[in-house]
Coordinates of C-alpha atoms and ligand atoms in Angstrom, one line a residue:
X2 CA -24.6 5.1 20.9
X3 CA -23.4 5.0 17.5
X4 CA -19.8 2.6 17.5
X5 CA -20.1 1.2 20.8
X6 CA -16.7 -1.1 20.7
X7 CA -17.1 -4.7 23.1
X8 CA -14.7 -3.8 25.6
X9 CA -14.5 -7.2 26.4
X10 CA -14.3 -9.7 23.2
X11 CA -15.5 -13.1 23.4
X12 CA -13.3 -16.1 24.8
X13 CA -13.5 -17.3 21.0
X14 CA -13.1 -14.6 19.1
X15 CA -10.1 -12.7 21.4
X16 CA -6.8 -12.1 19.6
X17 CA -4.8 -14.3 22.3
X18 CA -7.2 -17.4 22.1
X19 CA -6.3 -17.1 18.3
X20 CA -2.8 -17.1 19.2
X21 CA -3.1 -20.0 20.7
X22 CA -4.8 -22.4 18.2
X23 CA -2.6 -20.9 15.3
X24 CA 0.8 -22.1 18.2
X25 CA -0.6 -25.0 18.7
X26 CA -1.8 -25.8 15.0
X27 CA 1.9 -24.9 13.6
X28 CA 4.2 -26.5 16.5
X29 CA 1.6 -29.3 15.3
X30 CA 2.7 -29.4 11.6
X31 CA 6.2 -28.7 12.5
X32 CA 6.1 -31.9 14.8
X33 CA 4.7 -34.3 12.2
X34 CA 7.4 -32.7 9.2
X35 CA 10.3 -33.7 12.3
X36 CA 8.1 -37.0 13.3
X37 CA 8.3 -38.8 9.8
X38 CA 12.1 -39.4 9.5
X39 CA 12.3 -40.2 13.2
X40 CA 10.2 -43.1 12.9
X41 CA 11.6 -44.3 10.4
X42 CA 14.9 -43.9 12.0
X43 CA 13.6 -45.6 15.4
X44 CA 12.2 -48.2 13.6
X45 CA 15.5 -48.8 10.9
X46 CA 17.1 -49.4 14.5
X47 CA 14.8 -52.2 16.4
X48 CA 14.9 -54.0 12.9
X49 CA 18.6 -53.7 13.2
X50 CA 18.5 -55.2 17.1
X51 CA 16.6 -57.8 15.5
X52 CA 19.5 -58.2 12.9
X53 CA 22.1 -58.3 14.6
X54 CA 20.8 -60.6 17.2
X55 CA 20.4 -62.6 14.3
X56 CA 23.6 -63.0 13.9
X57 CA 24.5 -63.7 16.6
X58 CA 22.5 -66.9 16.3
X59 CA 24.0 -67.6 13.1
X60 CA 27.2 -67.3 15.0
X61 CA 26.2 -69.8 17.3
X62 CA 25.5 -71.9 14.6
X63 CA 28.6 -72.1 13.0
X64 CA 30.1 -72.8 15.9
X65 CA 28.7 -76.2 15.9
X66 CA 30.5 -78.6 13.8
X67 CA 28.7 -79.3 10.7
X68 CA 28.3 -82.9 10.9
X69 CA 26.3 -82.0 14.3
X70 CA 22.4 -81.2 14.3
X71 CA 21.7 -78.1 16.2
X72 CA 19.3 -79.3 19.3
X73 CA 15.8 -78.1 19.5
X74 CA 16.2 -76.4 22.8
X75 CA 19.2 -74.5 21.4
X76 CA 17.3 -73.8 17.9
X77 CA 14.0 -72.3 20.4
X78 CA 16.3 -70.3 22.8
X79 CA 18.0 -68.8 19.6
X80 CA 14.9 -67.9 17.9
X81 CA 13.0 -67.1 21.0
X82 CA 16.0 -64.6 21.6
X83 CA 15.6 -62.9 18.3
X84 CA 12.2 -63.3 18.6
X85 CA 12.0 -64.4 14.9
X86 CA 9.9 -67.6 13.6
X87 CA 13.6 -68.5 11.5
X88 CA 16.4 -67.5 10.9
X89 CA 18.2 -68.2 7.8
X90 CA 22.0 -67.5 5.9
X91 CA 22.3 -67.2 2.4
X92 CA 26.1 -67.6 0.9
X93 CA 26.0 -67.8 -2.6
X94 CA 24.7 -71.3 -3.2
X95 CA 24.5 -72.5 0.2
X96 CA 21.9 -71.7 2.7
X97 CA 22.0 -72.5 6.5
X98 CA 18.8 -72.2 8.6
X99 CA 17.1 -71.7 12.1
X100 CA 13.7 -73.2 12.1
X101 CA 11.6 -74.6 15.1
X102 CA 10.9 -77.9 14.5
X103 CA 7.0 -78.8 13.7
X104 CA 6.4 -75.1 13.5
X105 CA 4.6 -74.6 10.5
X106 CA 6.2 -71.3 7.8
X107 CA 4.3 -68.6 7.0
X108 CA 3.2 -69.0 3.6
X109 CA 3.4 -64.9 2.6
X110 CA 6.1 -62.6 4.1
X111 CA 6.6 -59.2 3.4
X112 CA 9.6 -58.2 2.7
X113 CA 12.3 -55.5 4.1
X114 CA 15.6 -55.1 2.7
X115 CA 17.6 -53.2 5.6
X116 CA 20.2 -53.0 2.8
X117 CA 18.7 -50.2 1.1
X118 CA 18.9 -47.4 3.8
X119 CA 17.6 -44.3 1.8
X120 CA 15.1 -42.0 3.6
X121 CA 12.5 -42.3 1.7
X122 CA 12.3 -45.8 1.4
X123 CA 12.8 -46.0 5.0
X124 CA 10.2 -43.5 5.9
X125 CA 7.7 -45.3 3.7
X126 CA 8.3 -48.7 5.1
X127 CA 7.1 -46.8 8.6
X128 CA 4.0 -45.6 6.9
X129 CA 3.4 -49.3 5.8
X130 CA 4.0 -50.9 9.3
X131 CA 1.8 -48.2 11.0
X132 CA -1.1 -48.4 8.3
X133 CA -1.2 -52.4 8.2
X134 CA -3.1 -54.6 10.3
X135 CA 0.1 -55.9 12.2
X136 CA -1.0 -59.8 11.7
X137 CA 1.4 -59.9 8.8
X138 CA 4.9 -61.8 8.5
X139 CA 8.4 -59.7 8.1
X140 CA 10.9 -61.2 5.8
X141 CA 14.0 -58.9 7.1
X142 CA 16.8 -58.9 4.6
X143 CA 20.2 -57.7 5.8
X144 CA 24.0 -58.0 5.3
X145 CA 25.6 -60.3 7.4
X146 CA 29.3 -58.9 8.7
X147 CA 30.2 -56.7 6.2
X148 CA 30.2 -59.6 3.2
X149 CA 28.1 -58.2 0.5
X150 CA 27.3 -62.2 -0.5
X151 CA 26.5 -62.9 2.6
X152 CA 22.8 -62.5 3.6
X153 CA 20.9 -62.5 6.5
X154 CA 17.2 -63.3 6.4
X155 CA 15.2 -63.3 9.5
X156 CA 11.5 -64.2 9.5
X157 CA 9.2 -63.0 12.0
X158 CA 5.3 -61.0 12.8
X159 CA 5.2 -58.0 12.5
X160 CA 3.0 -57.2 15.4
X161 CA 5.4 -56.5 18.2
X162 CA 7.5 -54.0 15.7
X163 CA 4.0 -52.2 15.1
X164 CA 3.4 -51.9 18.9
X165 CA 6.9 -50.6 19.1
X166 CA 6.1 -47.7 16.6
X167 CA 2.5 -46.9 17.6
X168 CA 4.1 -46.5 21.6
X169 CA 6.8 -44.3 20.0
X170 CA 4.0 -42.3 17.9
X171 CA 1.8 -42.1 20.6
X172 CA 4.9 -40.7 22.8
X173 CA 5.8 -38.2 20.0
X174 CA 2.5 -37.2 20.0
X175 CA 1.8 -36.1 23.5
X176 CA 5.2 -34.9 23.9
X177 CA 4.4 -32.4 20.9
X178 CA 0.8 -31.7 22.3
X179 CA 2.6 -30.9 25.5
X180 CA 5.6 -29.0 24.0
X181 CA 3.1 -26.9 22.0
X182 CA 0.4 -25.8 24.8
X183 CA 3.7 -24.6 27.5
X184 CA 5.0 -22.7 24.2
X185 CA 1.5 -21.0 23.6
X186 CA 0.4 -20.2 27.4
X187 CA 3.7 -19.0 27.3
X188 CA 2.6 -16.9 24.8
X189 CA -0.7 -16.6 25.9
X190 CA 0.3 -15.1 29.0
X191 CA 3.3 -12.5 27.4
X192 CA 0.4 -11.5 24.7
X193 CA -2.7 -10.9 27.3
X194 CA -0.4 -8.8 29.4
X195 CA 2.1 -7.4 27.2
X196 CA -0.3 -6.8 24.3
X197 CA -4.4 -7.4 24.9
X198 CA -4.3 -5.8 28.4
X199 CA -2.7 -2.4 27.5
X200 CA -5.0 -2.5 24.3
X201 CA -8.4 -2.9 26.2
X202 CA -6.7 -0.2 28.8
X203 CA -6.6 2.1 25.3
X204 CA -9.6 1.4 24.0
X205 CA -11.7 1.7 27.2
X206 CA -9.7 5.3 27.8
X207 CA -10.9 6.1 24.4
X208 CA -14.6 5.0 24.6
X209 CA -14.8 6.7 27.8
X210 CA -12.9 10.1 26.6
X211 CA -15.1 9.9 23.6
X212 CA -17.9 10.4 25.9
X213 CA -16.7 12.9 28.0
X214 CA -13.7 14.8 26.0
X215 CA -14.1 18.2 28.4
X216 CA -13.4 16.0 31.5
X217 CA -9.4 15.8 32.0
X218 CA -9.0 13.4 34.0
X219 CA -9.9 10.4 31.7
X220 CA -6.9 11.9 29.2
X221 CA -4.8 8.4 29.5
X222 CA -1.8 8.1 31.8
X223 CA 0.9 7.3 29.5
X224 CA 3.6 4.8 30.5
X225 CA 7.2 4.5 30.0
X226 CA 7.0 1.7 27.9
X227 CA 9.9 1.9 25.1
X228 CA 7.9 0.0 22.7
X229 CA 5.1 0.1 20.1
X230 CA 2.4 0.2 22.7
X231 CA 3.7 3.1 24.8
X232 CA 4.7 5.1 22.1
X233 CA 0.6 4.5 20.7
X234 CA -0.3 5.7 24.8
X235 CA 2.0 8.2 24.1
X236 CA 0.6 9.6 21.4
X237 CA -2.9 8.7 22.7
X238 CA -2.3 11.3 25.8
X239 CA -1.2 13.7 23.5
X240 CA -4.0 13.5 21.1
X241 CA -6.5 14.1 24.0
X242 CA -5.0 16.6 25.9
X243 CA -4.4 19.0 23.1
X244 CA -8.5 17.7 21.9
X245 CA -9.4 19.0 25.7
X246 CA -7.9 22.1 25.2
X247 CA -8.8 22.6 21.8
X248 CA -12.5 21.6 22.9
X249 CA -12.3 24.0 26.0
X250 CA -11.2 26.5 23.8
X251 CA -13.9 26.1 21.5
X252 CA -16.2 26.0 23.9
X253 CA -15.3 29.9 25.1
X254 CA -15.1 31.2 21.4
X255 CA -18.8 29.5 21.3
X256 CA -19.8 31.1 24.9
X257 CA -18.4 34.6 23.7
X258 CA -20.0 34.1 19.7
X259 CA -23.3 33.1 22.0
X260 CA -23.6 36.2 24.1
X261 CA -22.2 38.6 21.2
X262 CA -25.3 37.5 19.3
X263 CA -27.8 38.2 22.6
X264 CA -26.4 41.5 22.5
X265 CA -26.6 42.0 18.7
X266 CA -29.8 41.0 19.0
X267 CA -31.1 43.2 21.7
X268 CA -28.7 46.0 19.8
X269 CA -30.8 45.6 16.5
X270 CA -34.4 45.8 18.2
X271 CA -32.8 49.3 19.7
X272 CA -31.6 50.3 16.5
X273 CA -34.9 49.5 14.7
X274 CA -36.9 51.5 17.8
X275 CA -34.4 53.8 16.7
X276 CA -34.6 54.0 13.0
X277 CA -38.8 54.6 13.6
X278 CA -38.0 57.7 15.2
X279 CA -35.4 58.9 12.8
X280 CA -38.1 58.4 10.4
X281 CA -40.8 60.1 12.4
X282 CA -38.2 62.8 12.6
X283 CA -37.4 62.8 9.1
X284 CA -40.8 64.1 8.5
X285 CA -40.6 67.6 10.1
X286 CA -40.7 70.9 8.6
X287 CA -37.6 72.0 10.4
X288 CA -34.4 72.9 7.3
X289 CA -31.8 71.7 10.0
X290 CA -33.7 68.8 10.7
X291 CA -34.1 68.1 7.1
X292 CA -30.7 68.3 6.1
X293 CA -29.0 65.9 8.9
X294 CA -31.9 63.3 9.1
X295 CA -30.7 61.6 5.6
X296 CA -27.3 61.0 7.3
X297 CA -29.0 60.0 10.7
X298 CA -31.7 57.2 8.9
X299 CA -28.6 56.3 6.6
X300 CA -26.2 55.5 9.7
X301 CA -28.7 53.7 11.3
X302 CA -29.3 51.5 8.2
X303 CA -26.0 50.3 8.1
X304 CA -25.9 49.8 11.7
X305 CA -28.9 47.6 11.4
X306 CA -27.6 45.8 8.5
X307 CA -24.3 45.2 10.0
X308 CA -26.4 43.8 13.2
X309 CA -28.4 41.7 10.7
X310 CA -25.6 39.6 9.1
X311 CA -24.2 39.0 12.3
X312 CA -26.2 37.7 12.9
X313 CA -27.0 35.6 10.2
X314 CA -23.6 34.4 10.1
X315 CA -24.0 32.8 13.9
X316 CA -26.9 31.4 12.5
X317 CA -26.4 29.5 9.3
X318 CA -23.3 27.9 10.2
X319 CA -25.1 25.6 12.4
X320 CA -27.7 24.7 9.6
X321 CA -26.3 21.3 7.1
X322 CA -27.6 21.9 3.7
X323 CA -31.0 20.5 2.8
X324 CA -30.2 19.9 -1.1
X325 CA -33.2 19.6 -3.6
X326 CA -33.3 19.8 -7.7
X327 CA -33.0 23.1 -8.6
X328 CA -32.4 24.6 -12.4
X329 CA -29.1 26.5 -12.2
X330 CA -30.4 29.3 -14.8
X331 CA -33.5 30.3 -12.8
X332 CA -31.7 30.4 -9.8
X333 CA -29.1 32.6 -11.0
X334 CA -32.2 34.6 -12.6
X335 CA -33.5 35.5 -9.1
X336 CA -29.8 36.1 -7.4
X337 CA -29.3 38.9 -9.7
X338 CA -32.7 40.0 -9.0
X339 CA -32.2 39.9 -5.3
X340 CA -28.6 41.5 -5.8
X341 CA -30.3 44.3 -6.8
X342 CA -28.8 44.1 -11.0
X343 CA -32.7 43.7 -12.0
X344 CA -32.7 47.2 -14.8
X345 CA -29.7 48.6 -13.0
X346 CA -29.3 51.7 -14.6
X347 CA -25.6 51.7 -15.5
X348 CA -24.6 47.9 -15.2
X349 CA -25.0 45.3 -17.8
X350 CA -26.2 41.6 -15.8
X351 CA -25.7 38.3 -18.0
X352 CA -27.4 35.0 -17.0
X353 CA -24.6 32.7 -19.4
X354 CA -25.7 29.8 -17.7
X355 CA -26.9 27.6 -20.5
X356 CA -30.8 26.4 -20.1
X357 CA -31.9 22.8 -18.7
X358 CA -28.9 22.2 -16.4
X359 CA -30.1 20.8 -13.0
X360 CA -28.0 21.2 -9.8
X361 CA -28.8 19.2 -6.7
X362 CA -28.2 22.0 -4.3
X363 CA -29.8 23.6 -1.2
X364 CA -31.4 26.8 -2.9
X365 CA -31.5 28.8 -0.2
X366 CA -27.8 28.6 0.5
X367 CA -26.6 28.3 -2.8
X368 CA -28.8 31.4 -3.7
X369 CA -26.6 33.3 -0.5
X370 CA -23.5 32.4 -2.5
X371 CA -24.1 33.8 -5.1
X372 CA -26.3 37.2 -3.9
X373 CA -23.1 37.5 -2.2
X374 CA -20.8 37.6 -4.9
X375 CA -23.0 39.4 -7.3
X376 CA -23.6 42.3 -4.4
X377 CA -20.0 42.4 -3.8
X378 CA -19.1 43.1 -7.8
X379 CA -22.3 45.4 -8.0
X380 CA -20.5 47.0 -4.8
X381 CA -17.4 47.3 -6.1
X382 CA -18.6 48.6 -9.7
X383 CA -20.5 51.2 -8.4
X384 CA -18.1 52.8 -6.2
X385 CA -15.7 52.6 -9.6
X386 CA -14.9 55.6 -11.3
X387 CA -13.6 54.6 -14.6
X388 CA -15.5 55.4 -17.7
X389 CA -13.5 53.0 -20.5
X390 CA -16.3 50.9 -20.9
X391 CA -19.9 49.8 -19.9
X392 CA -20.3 47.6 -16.8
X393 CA -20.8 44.1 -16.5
X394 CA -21.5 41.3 -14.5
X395 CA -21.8 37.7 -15.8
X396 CA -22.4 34.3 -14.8
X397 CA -21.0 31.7 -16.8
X398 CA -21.0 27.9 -16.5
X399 CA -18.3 25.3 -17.2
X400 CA -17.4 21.7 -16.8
X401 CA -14.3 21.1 -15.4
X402 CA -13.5 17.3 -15.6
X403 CA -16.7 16.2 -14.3
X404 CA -17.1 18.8 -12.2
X405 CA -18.3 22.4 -12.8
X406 CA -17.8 25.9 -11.5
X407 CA -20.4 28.9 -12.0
X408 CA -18.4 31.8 -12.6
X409 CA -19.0 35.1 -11.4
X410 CA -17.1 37.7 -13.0
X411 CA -17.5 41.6 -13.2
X412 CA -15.1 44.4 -14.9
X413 CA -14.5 46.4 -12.3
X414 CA -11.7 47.8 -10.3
X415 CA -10.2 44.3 -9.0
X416 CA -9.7 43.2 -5.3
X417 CA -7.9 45.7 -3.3
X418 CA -4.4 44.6 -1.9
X419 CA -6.5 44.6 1.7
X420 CA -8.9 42.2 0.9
X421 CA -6.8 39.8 -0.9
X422 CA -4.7 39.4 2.2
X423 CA -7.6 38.6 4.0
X424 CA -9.6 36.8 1.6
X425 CA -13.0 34.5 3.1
X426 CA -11.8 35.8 6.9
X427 CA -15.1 36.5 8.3
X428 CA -14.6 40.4 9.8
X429 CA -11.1 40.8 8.5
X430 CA -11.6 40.7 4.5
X431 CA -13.8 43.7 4.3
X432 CA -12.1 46.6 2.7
X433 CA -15.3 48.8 1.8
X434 CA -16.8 51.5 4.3
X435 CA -20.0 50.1 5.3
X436 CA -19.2 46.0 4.5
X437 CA -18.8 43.7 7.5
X438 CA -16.3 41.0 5.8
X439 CA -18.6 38.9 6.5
X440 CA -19.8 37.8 2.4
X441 CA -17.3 36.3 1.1
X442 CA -16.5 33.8 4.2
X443 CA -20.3 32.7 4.3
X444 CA -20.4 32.0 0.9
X445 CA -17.0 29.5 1.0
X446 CA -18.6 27.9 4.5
X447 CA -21.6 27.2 2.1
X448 CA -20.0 25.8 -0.9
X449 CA -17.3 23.8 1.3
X450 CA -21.1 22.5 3.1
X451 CA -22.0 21.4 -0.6
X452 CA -18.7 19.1 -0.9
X453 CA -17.4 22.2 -3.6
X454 CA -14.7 25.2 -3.3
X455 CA -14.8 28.8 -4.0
X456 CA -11.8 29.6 -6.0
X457 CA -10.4 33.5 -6.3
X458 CA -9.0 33.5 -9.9
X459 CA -6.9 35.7 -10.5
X460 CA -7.8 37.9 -13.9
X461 CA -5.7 41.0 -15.9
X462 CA -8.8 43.4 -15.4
X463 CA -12.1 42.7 -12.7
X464 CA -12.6 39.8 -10.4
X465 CA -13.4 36.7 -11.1
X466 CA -14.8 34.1 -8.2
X467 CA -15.2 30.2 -8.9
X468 CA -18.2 28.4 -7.4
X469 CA -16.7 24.8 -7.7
X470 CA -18.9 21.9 -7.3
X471 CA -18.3 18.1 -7.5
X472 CA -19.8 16.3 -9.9
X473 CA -22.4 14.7 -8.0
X474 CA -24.0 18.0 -7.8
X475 CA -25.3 17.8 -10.7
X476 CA -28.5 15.8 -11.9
X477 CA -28.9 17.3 -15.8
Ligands
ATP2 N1 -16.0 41.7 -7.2 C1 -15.2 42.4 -6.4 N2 -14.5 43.4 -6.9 C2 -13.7 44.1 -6.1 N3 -13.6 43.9 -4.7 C3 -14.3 42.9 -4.2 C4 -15.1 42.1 -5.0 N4 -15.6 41.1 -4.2 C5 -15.1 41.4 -3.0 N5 -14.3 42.4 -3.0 C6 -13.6 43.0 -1.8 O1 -13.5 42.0 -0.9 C7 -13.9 42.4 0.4 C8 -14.6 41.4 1.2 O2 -15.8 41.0 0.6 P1 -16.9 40.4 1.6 O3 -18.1 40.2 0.8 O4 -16.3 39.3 2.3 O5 -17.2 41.5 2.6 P2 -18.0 42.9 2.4 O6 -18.6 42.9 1.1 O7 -17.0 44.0 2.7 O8 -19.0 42.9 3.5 P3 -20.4 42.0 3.6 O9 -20.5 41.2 2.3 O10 -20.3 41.2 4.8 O11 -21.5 43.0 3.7 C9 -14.9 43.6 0.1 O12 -14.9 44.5 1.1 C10 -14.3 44.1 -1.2 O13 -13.3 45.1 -0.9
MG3 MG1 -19.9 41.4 0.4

């Protein structure tokens, strides 16, 4: 069947798994925007520790009288404490130093000056301990006590500050990664039944009322939901239950319009039967006879036409249009033949359509259009009395910004007030003796089937009617 909706989407390609990666993907990027400055922060405050323990060894040193050499064990357990390969003081000129003895100095350091503590700067230095090797040597410059001469220097690797950050990234990291997937199940979980569940519900109602409209019980229970999705079940229930009445309604007009035609039908074949034996009787001798069988073959003419485009009515409105290239002039040619204008005796007929314009219409219908206008002006002109001047019918053709309307416009008396109130309602526009009202709603059925309109203009003497077709109606 023609739309058939998945009412089950792939794991992939469902709305909440999407969700999901775009949670996970931004609680991601917001993690590593928050993750930059803390490293750096976390790592500004181990190479502090190692500072300050620094000087606390310094500390240690001063306290031993200067003509005194520091021992070896002391100078190991100092450095081994800081865990730095030396240790040195710098005030102004003179320098005082940690060193192990025999322990040969690096040759390169890198170095990092704790003293300038911008963000950036500190950030970057993270960047640069994470991205190196971590078999290089820190030279790590700081103040010592608050004395902006005094400056400490501590040399050490710079492998066990690495380890320290890539334990603290790795812990970042799965605490995000685990942050991020209980914030989208969480989500996952309020959108599948909150959201995707009651959506499915709709659409599967839908499918399933889509198939079966006339059956009432798949019209969709509506909850009491107060928000977007109850008011669209809301609405949903609505829309189908008046569609089910509307279609059950239908379907009785249709029932009735079925067996009206049956009996028309059977009514027409009786009238015909009927209209044989007027004739037969037409034919006798007798004067009464004579004079009433005009009236009696004449009532059961219009009986049997009225019968006839009932017919046609139930008939051509179930019929699409079939259009073909057709040349709008010749066609108009034969509809005022067929409306019987061909030498009419007392009305004037004028094809003004110019030659070698091509329509892409269905003939046959498009023909019934305009037979039906032309037979209602002939109608109505030759029921007219007035005597000012000659009559006339004529069909004209203009564009209308890039479409065009074939006019059909007569002289005559005008619409009557009844038929304008009724105008194109099949049964109730007629205001002749004799017409079934039936015309002038086939013919706007048909030009509405052609994608055009038919327009009533309104005129200061006749009628006018507008056959309005869009532009792709025409071929030449
Ligand atoms: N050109 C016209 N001039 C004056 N009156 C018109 C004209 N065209 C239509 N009418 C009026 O409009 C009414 C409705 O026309 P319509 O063609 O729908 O029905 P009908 O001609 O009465 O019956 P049917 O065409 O089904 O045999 C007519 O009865 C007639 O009174
Ligand atoms: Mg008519």
């Amino acid at each position: 069947m023609a739309g058939d909706a998945p009412t089950k989407t792939g794991f992939i390609s469902g709305l909440s798994t999407k969700l999901i990666a775009l949670i996970i993907l931004v609680i991601l990027a917001v993690e590593v925007v928050i993750f930059l400055p803390s490293m750096a922060n976390a790592r500004a405050g181990w190479l502090d520790d190692r500072l300050n323990v620094g000087a606390v060894a310094l500390q240690v040193l001063e306290a031993v009288p200067d003509d005194m050499e520091l021992s070896a064990d002391l100078a190991d357990d100092l450095l081994t404490l800081a865990g730095a390969q030396a240790i040195a003081l710098r005030h102004g000129d003179q320098s005082r130093l940690i060193e192990r003895e025999g322990d040969p100095m690096p040759m390169a350091a890198v170095t990092v000056d704790m003293r300038d503590r911008s963000i950036m700067s500190l950030i970057m230095g993270g960047l640069d301990t994470l991205f190196s090797s971590g078999d290089r040597t820190l030279r790590i410059v700081g103040e010592m006590g608050g004395d902006d001469d005094a400056q400490i220097e501590i040399l050490m690797p710079e492998k066990p500050l690495r380890d320290e950050l890539l334990t603290y990234s790795r812990n970042i990291f799965f605490l995000s990664l685990i942050i991020a997937s209980l914030t989208a199940f969480a989500l996952f979980f309020f959108v599948e039944f909150a959201l995707i569940r009651p959506i499915r519900r709709m659409t599967q109602n839908i499918m399933s009322f889509r198939e079966a409209p006339e059956n009432a019980s798949l019209i969709v229970a509506p909850s009491t939901r107060n928000d977007e999705i109850g008011w669209a079940e809301r609405e949903l229930a609505q829309m189908e239950s008046e569609m089910f009445s509307m279609l059950r309604q239908r379907r009785h007009l249709a029932d009735l319009g079925l067996a009206v035609a049956k009996i028309n039908h059977d009514l027409r074949n009786t009238l015909t039967s009927a209209q044989l034996l007027s004739d037969q009787v037409a034919t006798l001798d007798d004067p009464q006879v004579q004079r009433l069988a005009p009236r009696l073959v004449h009532t059961l003419d219009k009986a049997i036409g009225f019968a006839q485009s009932v017919l046609d009515y139930g008939r051509q409105s179930a019929t699409p249009p079939r259009p073909q290239p057709v040349d709008l002039r010749a066609l108009i040619e034969e509809c005022l033949f067929d409306a019987g204008l061909a030498g009419h005796p007392n009305i004037d007929a004028v094809n003004e359509v110019p030659d070698g314009i091509t329509v892409k219409v269905d003939p046959d219908q498009m023909a019934r259009v305009f037979v039906n206008l032309i037979k209602n002006a002939r109608e109505a002109l030759e029921t007219s009395t007035a005597t000012d001047s000659r009559f006339r019918i004529a069909i004209s053709f203009t564009q209308q910004n890039g479409d065009f309307a074939v006019s059909v416009t007569d002289n005559g008396p005008g619409l009557p007030p009844r038929a304008k109130q009724n105008l194109f309602v099949a049964f109730e526009g007629s205001a002749r003796a004799g017409g079934t009202g039936l015309g002038l709603a086939i013919a706007r059925e048909l030009t509405e089937a052609h994608g055009g309109q038919l327009r009533y203009v309104e005129t200061p003497k006749g009628t006018r009617f507008d056959v309005q077709l869009p532009a792709m109606r025409r071929l030449a």
